Amino acid sequence: MPVITNIEDLRVLAQQRVPRMFYDYVDSGSWTESTYRANEADFHPIKLRQRVAINMDNRSTASTLVGLAVAMPVALAPVGLTGMQHADGEILAARAAKKFGVPFTLSTMSICSIEDVAAGTDNHPFWFQVYVIRDRDFMARLIERARAAHCSALVLTLDLQIMGQRHKDLKNGLSAPPKLTLPNILNMTRKPRWALGMLGTHRRGFGNVVGHVKGVDDMSSLTQWSAQQFDPTLNWNDVAWIKKLWGGKLILKGIQDPEDARLAVSAGADAVIVSNHGGRQLDGAESSISALPRIVAAVGKDIEVHMDGGVRSGQDVLKARALGARGVYIGRAYTYGLGALGEAGVTKALEIIHKELDLTMAFCGRTDINLVDNSILLPGTFASN
């Protein structure tokens, strides 16, 4: 076992242990992947101000996200097919998040169901992500299932009305369960740890959908149903309907433009997530960290602004916090850990990010994450409001 010191170490190990089609599903973007790469790269030019001779004792990274106390301002982002990175992956990731003291967000397109995650975490509250789909009756029932499972916030994804083209998924024939083509079979035979884990679980389909929609009883019927269900007519009236139906904390994901952020405030959202879907939708869109300051300037006093996209370290978390993000989401970072080492790998990813966040905050002369602002950044190296 190699010594793991950063998220990149987990990524390399995950690439070795997870079948190619599922590793590529996480580690890819749409079309040329320029936005996917920019999400990570655009953190690098932002420089930190090192301070010295300041008392660094009694540091705290504790904060709150939509009223929830958290050990650090980080949440696990919704990631589809997490249960194909590692057997029972959503349950394992939720357990790690629970123990660490940060929120876990379950995707509608998860392998483990809402009920599976609730049972696997002893009914510990988690967040649930939904899309606007044509079958409004199913949506309503899905939201009621989330309420019954004690989900404490609903994350509504707004940037998936239509699906961006991801070349690797098409070339790999991505599906769940996987298409047993000869190349995929040969690749899976080289991943014995993954294969043994999947043989030991019955959770290999989309647990939130199969068996919960009339006529969708297996993966072939699910493919036909899902291809028709993402709703291109999504508008702000749908957001209002979901808010009224849910009645609890509502977070809107996929905001990149200040005008949309102001509309989110008008819709009564509790938070927005500055996000370009990890570079998996509109290739050529602005990176999340570059868009963040304008969103904060437009609505930061009226609503919590969160962000995701490209976060691979605690330093990235600190930079986003300095630019006004109340919270930061990690998706690929924790799924690398999951694919590499299961629950222990998710915990390791959180430990790495927390340690980097804590030490970097101290080097910048701060001992409380809630007192961090853009004064810790070197002028001229970050986008202004």
Short mmCIF file of C-alpha atoms in Angstrom, two decimals:
data_model
loop_
_atom_site.label_atom_id
_atom_site.label_comp_id
_atom_site.label_asym_id
_atom_site.label_seq_id
_atom_site.Cartn_x
_atom_site.Cartn_y
_atom_site.Cartn_z
CA MET A 1 0.00 0.00 0.00
CA PRO A 2 1.53 3.34 -1.02
CA VAL A 3 1.74 6.22 1.43
CA ILE A 4 -1.29 8.44 0.69
CA THR A 5 -0.64 12.12 1.25
CA ASN A 6 -3.06 13.90 -1.10
CA ILE A 7 -6.14 13.44 -3.28
CA GLU A 8 -4.00 12.67 -6.33
CA ASP A 9 -2.67 9.57 -4.56
CA LEU A 10 -6.26 8.38 -4.08
CA ARG A 11 -7.06 9.11 -7.73
CA VAL A 12 -4.17 6.97 -8.94
CA LEU A 13 -5.20 4.10 -6.66
CA ALA A 14 -8.84 4.38 -7.75
CA GLN A 15 -7.80 4.24 -11.40
CA GLN A 16 -6.00 0.97 -10.65
CA ARG A 17 -8.93 -0.59 -8.79
CA VAL A 18 -12.13 0.61 -10.49
CA PRO A 19 -13.26 -0.69 -13.91
CA ARG A 20 -12.49 1.75 -16.68
CA MET A 21 -16.10 2.64 -17.56
CA PHE A 22 -16.88 3.69 -13.98
CA TYR A 23 -13.57 5.41 -13.33
CA ASP A 24 -13.97 7.36 -16.59
CA TYR A 25 -17.53 8.28 -15.65
CA VAL A 26 -16.16 10.23 -12.70
CA ASP A 27 -12.88 11.42 -14.17
CA SER A 28 -14.16 13.06 -17.36
CA GLY A 29 -16.07 16.02 -18.76
CA SER A 30 -18.10 16.82 -21.85
CA TRP A 31 -16.75 17.36 -25.37
CA THR A 32 -13.14 18.69 -25.19
CA GLU A 33 -13.18 18.69 -21.35
CA SER A 34 -11.89 22.28 -21.30
CA THR A 35 -14.25 23.35 -18.50
CA TYR A 36 -13.50 20.19 -16.55
CA ARG A 37 -9.79 21.06 -16.65
CA ALA A 38 -10.38 24.78 -15.97
CA ASN A 39 -12.33 24.03 -12.79
CA GLU A 40 -9.17 22.65 -11.23
CA ALA A 41 -6.57 24.78 -13.02
CA ASP A 42 -8.16 28.14 -12.19
CA PHE A 43 -7.48 27.67 -8.49
CA HIS A 44 -3.73 27.64 -9.12
CA PRO A 45 -3.13 31.32 -9.99
CA ILE A 46 -4.83 32.44 -6.77
CA LYS A 47 -2.03 33.08 -4.29
CA LEU A 48 -2.11 33.15 -0.51
CA ARG A 49 -0.57 35.71 1.84
CA GLN A 50 1.74 34.06 4.34
CA ARG A 51 1.71 35.67 7.80
CA VAL A 52 4.10 35.06 10.70
CA ALA A 53 4.45 35.71 14.44
CA ILE A 54 0.70 35.24 14.94
CA ASN A 55 -0.70 32.96 17.63
CA MET A 56 -1.87 29.86 15.74
CA ASP A 57 -3.19 27.96 18.75
CA ASN A 58 -6.81 26.87 19.23
CA ARG A 59 -7.74 26.76 15.54
CA SER A 60 -11.27 25.90 14.41
CA THR A 61 -12.65 24.93 11.01
CA ALA A 62 -16.18 24.46 12.39
CA SER A 63 -18.95 26.33 10.63
CA THR A 64 -22.56 25.98 9.48
CA LEU A 65 -24.21 25.19 6.14
CA VAL A 66 -27.90 26.15 5.81
CA GLY A 67 -28.11 26.08 9.61
CA LEU A 68 -26.38 22.71 10.03
CA ALA A 69 -23.27 22.58 12.21
CA VAL A 70 -20.33 21.10 10.27
CA ALA A 71 -16.76 20.17 11.19
CA MET A 72 -15.53 22.12 8.17
CA PRO A 73 -17.39 24.00 5.41
CA VAL A 74 -17.36 21.00 3.09
CA ALA A 75 -20.15 18.73 1.85
CA LEU A 76 -20.04 15.56 -0.24
CA ALA A 77 -21.59 16.43 -3.59
CA PRO A 78 -24.24 14.29 -5.31
CA VAL A 79 -22.54 11.83 -7.67
CA GLY A 80 -24.48 9.36 -9.79
CA LEU A 81 -23.43 5.70 -9.90
CA THR A 82 -21.40 6.04 -6.70
CA GLY A 83 -22.32 2.45 -5.87
CA MET A 84 -20.43 1.37 -8.98
CA GLN A 85 -17.16 2.87 -7.74
CA HIS A 86 -17.31 0.43 -4.83
CA ALA A 87 -20.00 -1.99 -3.68
CA ASP A 88 -22.62 -0.17 -1.56
CA GLY A 89 -20.68 3.03 -2.23
CA GLU A 90 -23.37 5.53 -1.24
CA ILE A 91 -23.86 3.87 2.14
CA LEU A 92 -20.12 3.83 2.80
CA ALA A 93 -19.67 7.46 1.79
CA ALA A 94 -22.61 8.55 3.93
CA ARG A 95 -21.17 6.70 6.93
CA ALA A 96 -17.80 8.40 6.48
CA ALA A 97 -19.46 11.82 6.21
CA LYS A 98 -21.55 11.15 9.31
CA LYS A 99 -18.49 10.21 11.38
CA PHE A 100 -16.52 13.21 10.12
CA GLY A 101 -19.31 15.71 10.70
CA VAL A 102 -20.03 16.93 7.17
CA PRO A 103 -23.15 16.54 4.99
CA PHE A 104 -23.53 13.75 2.45
CA THR A 105 -25.70 14.40 -0.61
CA LEU A 106 -27.34 11.39 -2.26
CA SER A 107 -27.98 11.56 -6.00
CA THR A 108 -31.33 10.52 -7.45
CA MET A 109 -29.27 8.38 -9.89
CA SER A 110 -27.57 6.49 -7.08
CA ILE A 111 -27.18 2.74 -6.89
CA CYS A 112 -28.18 2.50 -3.23
CA SER A 113 -31.66 3.87 -2.56
CA ILE A 114 -32.73 6.63 -0.17
CA GLU A 115 -33.95 3.94 2.18
CA ASP A 116 -30.69 1.98 1.91
CA VAL A 117 -28.65 5.03 2.95
CA ALA A 118 -31.02 5.88 5.80
CA ALA A 119 -30.83 2.32 7.16
CA GLY A 120 -27.07 2.17 6.63
CA THR A 121 -26.49 5.31 8.70
CA ASP A 122 -29.03 4.59 11.46
CA ASN A 123 -31.35 7.28 10.06
CA HIS A 124 -28.73 10.01 10.32
CA PRO A 125 -29.94 13.05 8.33
CA PHE A 126 -28.41 13.51 4.89
CA TRP A 127 -29.17 15.70 1.87
CA PHE A 128 -30.96 14.46 -1.24
CA GLN A 129 -30.52 15.69 -4.81
CA VAL A 130 -33.35 15.74 -7.36
CA TYR A 131 -33.83 16.68 -11.01
CA VAL A 132 -36.94 18.16 -12.59
CA ILE A 133 -38.36 15.30 -14.63
CA ARG A 134 -41.52 14.94 -16.68
CA ASP A 135 -43.09 12.39 -14.34
CA ARG A 136 -44.19 14.83 -11.65
CA ASP A 137 -45.99 12.11 -9.70
CA PHE A 138 -42.72 10.18 -9.35
CA MET A 139 -40.97 13.41 -8.32
CA ALA A 140 -43.54 14.03 -5.61
CA ARG A 141 -43.18 10.47 -4.29
CA LEU A 142 -39.40 10.75 -4.40
CA ILE A 143 -39.51 13.91 -2.30
CA GLU A 144 -41.84 12.22 0.19
CA ARG A 145 -39.41 9.30 0.44
CA ALA A 146 -36.63 11.79 1.19
CA ARG A 147 -38.76 13.35 3.91
CA ALA A 148 -39.49 9.92 5.42
CA ALA A 149 -35.75 9.17 5.43
CA HIS A 150 -35.08 12.32 7.51
CA CYS A 151 -33.25 14.16 4.72
CA SER A 152 -32.55 17.64 6.08
CA ALA A 153 -32.09 19.50 2.77
CA LEU A 154 -33.13 19.07 -0.83
CA VAL A 155 -30.59 19.89 -3.56
CA LEU A 156 -32.31 20.70 -6.85
CA THR A 157 -30.06 20.37 -9.92
CA LEU A 158 -30.98 22.98 -12.53
CA ASP A 159 -28.36 22.38 -15.23
CA LEU A 160 -29.41 18.95 -16.48
CA GLN A 161 -32.51 19.71 -18.55
CA ILE A 162 -30.65 18.07 -21.42
CA MET A 163 -27.63 15.82 -21.24
CA GLY A 164 -24.16 16.99 -22.25
CA GLN A 165 -22.19 14.58 -24.43
CA ARG A 166 -19.39 12.78 -22.63
CA HIS A 167 -17.25 10.99 -25.17
CA LYS A 168 -15.68 8.50 -22.76
CA ASP A 169 -19.07 7.24 -21.55
CA LEU A 170 -20.18 6.62 -25.13
CA LYS A 171 -16.97 4.81 -26.02
CA ASN A 172 -17.09 2.69 -22.86
CA GLY A 173 -20.77 1.77 -23.28
CA LEU A 174 -21.47 2.99 -19.75
CA SER A 175 -24.41 1.35 -17.99
CA ALA A 176 -25.40 -0.05 -14.61
CA PRO A 177 -25.07 -2.99 -14.47
CA PRO A 178 -22.19 -2.70 -16.97
CA LYS A 179 -22.57 -3.89 -20.55
CA LEU A 180 -20.64 -7.13 -20.73
CA THR A 181 -18.73 -6.41 -23.91
CA LEU A 182 -15.46 -8.26 -24.38
CA PRO A 183 -13.31 -5.17 -23.60
CA ASN A 184 -15.34 -4.46 -20.44
CA ILE A 185 -15.17 -8.08 -19.29
CA LEU A 186 -11.41 -8.16 -19.81
CA ASN A 187 -11.02 -4.88 -17.93
CA MET A 188 -13.15 -6.08 -15.00
CA THR A 189 -11.13 -9.29 -14.67
CA ARG A 190 -8.17 -7.04 -13.83
CA LYS A 191 -10.12 -5.45 -10.93
CA PRO A 192 -10.63 -8.42 -8.55
CA ARG A 193 -11.25 -6.35 -5.42
CA TRP A 194 -14.04 -4.44 -7.16
CA ALA A 195 -15.54 -7.58 -8.65
CA LEU A 196 -15.60 -9.47 -5.34
CA GLY A 197 -17.30 -6.53 -3.68
CA MET A 198 -19.97 -6.29 -6.37
CA LEU A 199 -20.61 -10.03 -6.18
CA GLY A 200 -21.25 -9.60 -2.47
CA THR A 201 -24.05 -7.03 -2.84
CA HIS A 202 -27.48 -7.07 -4.45
CA ARG A 203 -27.32 -3.32 -5.13
CA ARG A 204 -26.35 -3.01 -8.81
CA GLY A 205 -29.20 -0.98 -10.32
CA PHE A 206 -30.62 2.49 -9.77
CA GLY A 207 -32.23 1.92 -6.38
CA ASN A 208 -34.28 5.12 -6.30
CA VAL A 209 -36.01 4.37 -9.59
CA VAL A 210 -36.26 0.65 -10.39
CA GLY A 211 -39.40 -0.73 -8.78
CA HIS A 212 -40.69 2.76 -7.93
CA VAL A 213 -41.92 3.71 -11.39
CA LYS A 214 -44.69 1.88 -13.20
CA GLY A 215 -43.25 -0.19 -16.00
CA VAL A 216 -39.64 0.21 -14.83
CA ASP A 217 -38.66 -3.15 -13.39
CA ASP A 218 -35.20 -3.67 -14.84
CA MET A 219 -32.28 -1.82 -16.39
CA SER A 220 -33.52 -2.03 -19.98
CA SER A 221 -36.85 -0.41 -19.15
CA LEU A 222 -35.04 2.15 -16.97
CA THR A 223 -32.89 3.22 -19.92
CA GLN A 224 -35.98 3.92 -22.01
CA TRP A 225 -37.70 5.77 -19.17
CA SER A 226 -34.74 7.97 -18.18
CA ALA A 227 -34.04 8.99 -21.80
CA GLN A 228 -37.48 10.60 -21.89
CA GLN A 229 -37.63 12.05 -18.39
CA PHE A 230 -35.20 14.98 -18.12
CA ASP A 231 -37.51 17.94 -18.68
CA PRO A 232 -36.30 20.62 -21.13
CA THR A 233 -39.24 22.83 -20.15
CA LEU A 234 -37.86 23.39 -16.62
CA ASN A 235 -38.51 26.94 -15.40
CA TRP A 236 -38.75 28.94 -12.18
CA ASN A 237 -42.39 27.92 -11.68
CA ASP A 238 -41.16 24.34 -11.25
CA VAL A 239 -38.72 25.54 -8.59
CA ALA A 240 -41.60 27.21 -6.73
CA TRP A 241 -43.65 23.99 -6.96
CA ILE A 242 -40.81 21.92 -5.54
CA LYS A 243 -40.16 24.41 -2.74
CA LYS A 244 -43.81 24.31 -1.72
CA LEU A 245 -43.96 20.52 -1.94
CA TRP A 246 -40.75 20.04 0.05
CA GLY A 247 -41.21 22.78 2.64
CA GLY A 248 -37.69 22.41 4.05
CA LYS A 249 -34.22 23.70 3.21
CA LEU A 250 -33.82 24.05 -0.56
CA ILE A 251 -30.42 24.38 -2.29
CA LEU A 252 -30.28 25.17 -6.02
CA LYS A 253 -27.33 23.64 -7.90
CA GLY A 254 -25.99 24.79 -11.25
CA ILE A 255 -25.89 28.58 -10.89
CA GLN A 256 -23.21 30.31 -13.00
CA ASP A 257 -24.79 33.68 -13.78
CA PRO A 258 -25.63 36.54 -11.37
CA GLU A 259 -29.07 37.00 -12.94
CA ASP A 260 -29.94 33.36 -12.26
CA ALA A 261 -28.64 33.77 -8.72
CA ARG A 262 -30.98 36.71 -8.14
CA LEU A 263 -33.87 34.65 -9.51
CA ALA A 264 -32.93 31.92 -7.04
CA VAL A 265 -33.24 34.43 -4.21
CA SER A 266 -36.67 35.46 -5.49
CA ALA A 267 -37.67 31.78 -5.62
CA GLY A 268 -36.97 31.47 -1.89
CA ALA A 269 -33.97 29.14 -2.03
CA ASP A 270 -31.84 28.82 1.09
CA ALA A 271 -28.57 28.48 -0.85
CA VAL A 272 -27.21 28.33 -4.38
CA ILE A 273 -24.33 26.21 -5.58
CA VAL A 274 -22.06 27.88 -8.12
CA SER A 275 -21.50 24.90 -10.39
CA ASN A 276 -21.03 23.90 -14.01
CA HIS A 277 -21.76 20.24 -13.25
CA GLY A 278 -18.07 19.45 -12.92
CA GLY A 279 -17.50 20.41 -16.56
CA ARG A 280 -19.85 17.62 -17.63
CA GLN A 281 -22.52 19.77 -19.32
CA LEU A 282 -21.58 22.99 -21.19
CA ASP A 283 -17.99 22.63 -22.31
CA GLY A 284 -16.45 26.08 -22.66
CA ALA A 285 -18.33 27.45 -19.65
CA GLU A 286 -16.51 29.47 -17.01
CA SER A 287 -14.87 27.65 -14.13
CA SER A 288 -16.77 27.69 -10.86
CA ILE A 289 -14.05 29.49 -8.88
CA SER A 290 -13.92 32.25 -11.54
CA ALA A 291 -17.70 32.70 -11.50
CA LEU A 292 -17.95 32.67 -7.70
CA PRO A 293 -17.05 36.32 -6.86
CA ARG A 294 -19.73 37.77 -9.17
CA ILE A 295 -22.40 35.51 -7.72
CA VAL A 296 -21.39 36.50 -4.19
CA ALA A 297 -21.47 40.20 -5.14
CA ALA A 298 -24.95 39.81 -6.58
CA VAL A 299 -26.65 37.87 -3.78
CA GLY A 300 -24.18 37.10 -0.98
CA LYS A 301 -26.06 39.03 1.70
CA ASP A 302 -29.45 37.55 0.79
CA ILE A 303 -28.62 33.86 0.47
CA GLU A 304 -25.83 31.40 1.20
CA VAL A 305 -23.51 30.90 -1.76
CA HIS A 306 -21.83 27.51 -2.06
CA MET A 307 -19.64 26.18 -4.88
CA ASP A 308 -18.32 22.99 -6.41
CA GLY A 309 -16.01 22.10 -9.25
CA GLY A 310 -12.29 21.37 -9.27
CA VAL A 311 -11.78 21.15 -5.50
CA ARG A 312 -8.88 18.81 -4.85
CA SER A 313 -7.37 20.17 -1.64
CA GLY A 314 -7.99 22.03 1.57
CA GLN A 315 -6.22 25.00 0.01
CA ASP A 316 -8.94 25.07 -2.67
CA VAL A 317 -11.56 25.07 0.08
CA LEU A 318 -9.84 28.00 1.81
CA LYS A 319 -9.55 29.99 -1.42
CA ALA A 320 -13.24 29.46 -2.18
CA ARG A 321 -14.15 30.49 1.35
CA ALA A 322 -11.97 33.61 1.00
CA LEU A 323 -13.87 34.52 -2.17
CA GLY A 324 -17.21 34.30 -0.41
CA ALA A 325 -18.34 30.68 -0.60
CA ARG A 326 -20.10 29.65 2.59
CA GLY A 327 -19.55 26.01 1.70
CA VAL A 328 -17.61 23.91 -0.79
CA TYR A 329 -18.61 20.55 -2.27
CA ILE A 330 -16.32 17.69 -3.20
CA GLY A 331 -17.38 15.06 -5.71
CA ARG A 332 -14.46 13.53 -7.55
CA ALA A 333 -12.18 13.90 -4.52
CA TYR A 334 -14.29 11.62 -2.34
CA THR A 335 -15.19 9.17 -5.12
CA TYR A 336 -11.47 8.65 -5.77
CA GLY A 337 -11.17 7.71 -2.11
CA LEU A 338 -14.19 5.42 -2.32
CA GLY A 339 -12.88 3.62 -5.38
CA ALA A 340 -9.45 3.29 -3.84
CA LEU A 341 -10.27 2.13 -0.33
CA GLY A 342 -14.03 2.09 0.27
CA GLU A 343 -15.30 3.87 3.37
CA ALA A 344 -11.75 4.26 4.70
CA GLY A 345 -10.83 6.04 1.46
CA VAL A 346 -13.66 8.57 1.84
CA THR A 347 -12.52 9.19 5.39
CA LYS A 348 -8.96 9.59 4.14
CA ALA A 349 -10.07 12.15 1.54
CA LEU A 350 -11.86 14.16 4.22
CA GLU A 351 -8.86 13.95 6.55
CA ILE A 352 -6.52 15.16 3.81
CA ILE A 353 -8.71 18.12 2.93
CA HIS A 354 -9.28 19.03 6.57
CA LYS A 355 -5.59 18.95 7.42
CA GLU A 356 -4.67 21.05 4.38
CA LEU A 357 -7.43 23.52 5.22
CA ASP A 358 -6.39 23.79 8.87
CA LEU A 359 -2.66 24.22 8.21
CA THR A 360 -3.10 26.66 5.33
CA MET A 361 -5.49 28.77 7.37
CA ALA A 362 -2.88 28.94 10.12
CA PHE A 363 -0.08 29.91 7.74
CA CYS A 364 -2.32 32.74 6.52
CA GLY A 365 -2.66 34.04 10.06
CA ARG A 366 -6.22 32.89 10.79
CA THR A 367 -7.42 30.57 13.54
CA ASP A 368 -11.17 30.62 12.80
CA ILE A 369 -12.62 29.67 9.40
CA ASN A 370 -15.49 32.09 10.00
CA LEU A 371 -13.03 35.02 10.01
CA VAL A 372 -11.50 34.13 6.63
CA ASP A 373 -12.05 36.65 3.81
CA ASN A 374 -10.18 37.75 0.70
CA SER A 375 -7.59 39.60 2.77
CA ILE A 376 -5.75 36.25 3.04
CA LEU A 377 -5.23 36.33 -0.75
CA LEU A 378 -2.48 38.16 -2.60
CA PRO A 379 -3.98 41.20 -4.38
CA GLY A 380 -4.01 40.91 -8.14
CA THR A 381 -4.12 37.10 -8.18
CA PHE A 382 -7.89 36.63 -7.85
CA ALA A 383 -10.98 37.89 -9.64
CA SER A 384 -12.64 40.91 -8.04
CA ASN A 385 -16.36 41.30 -7.52
#
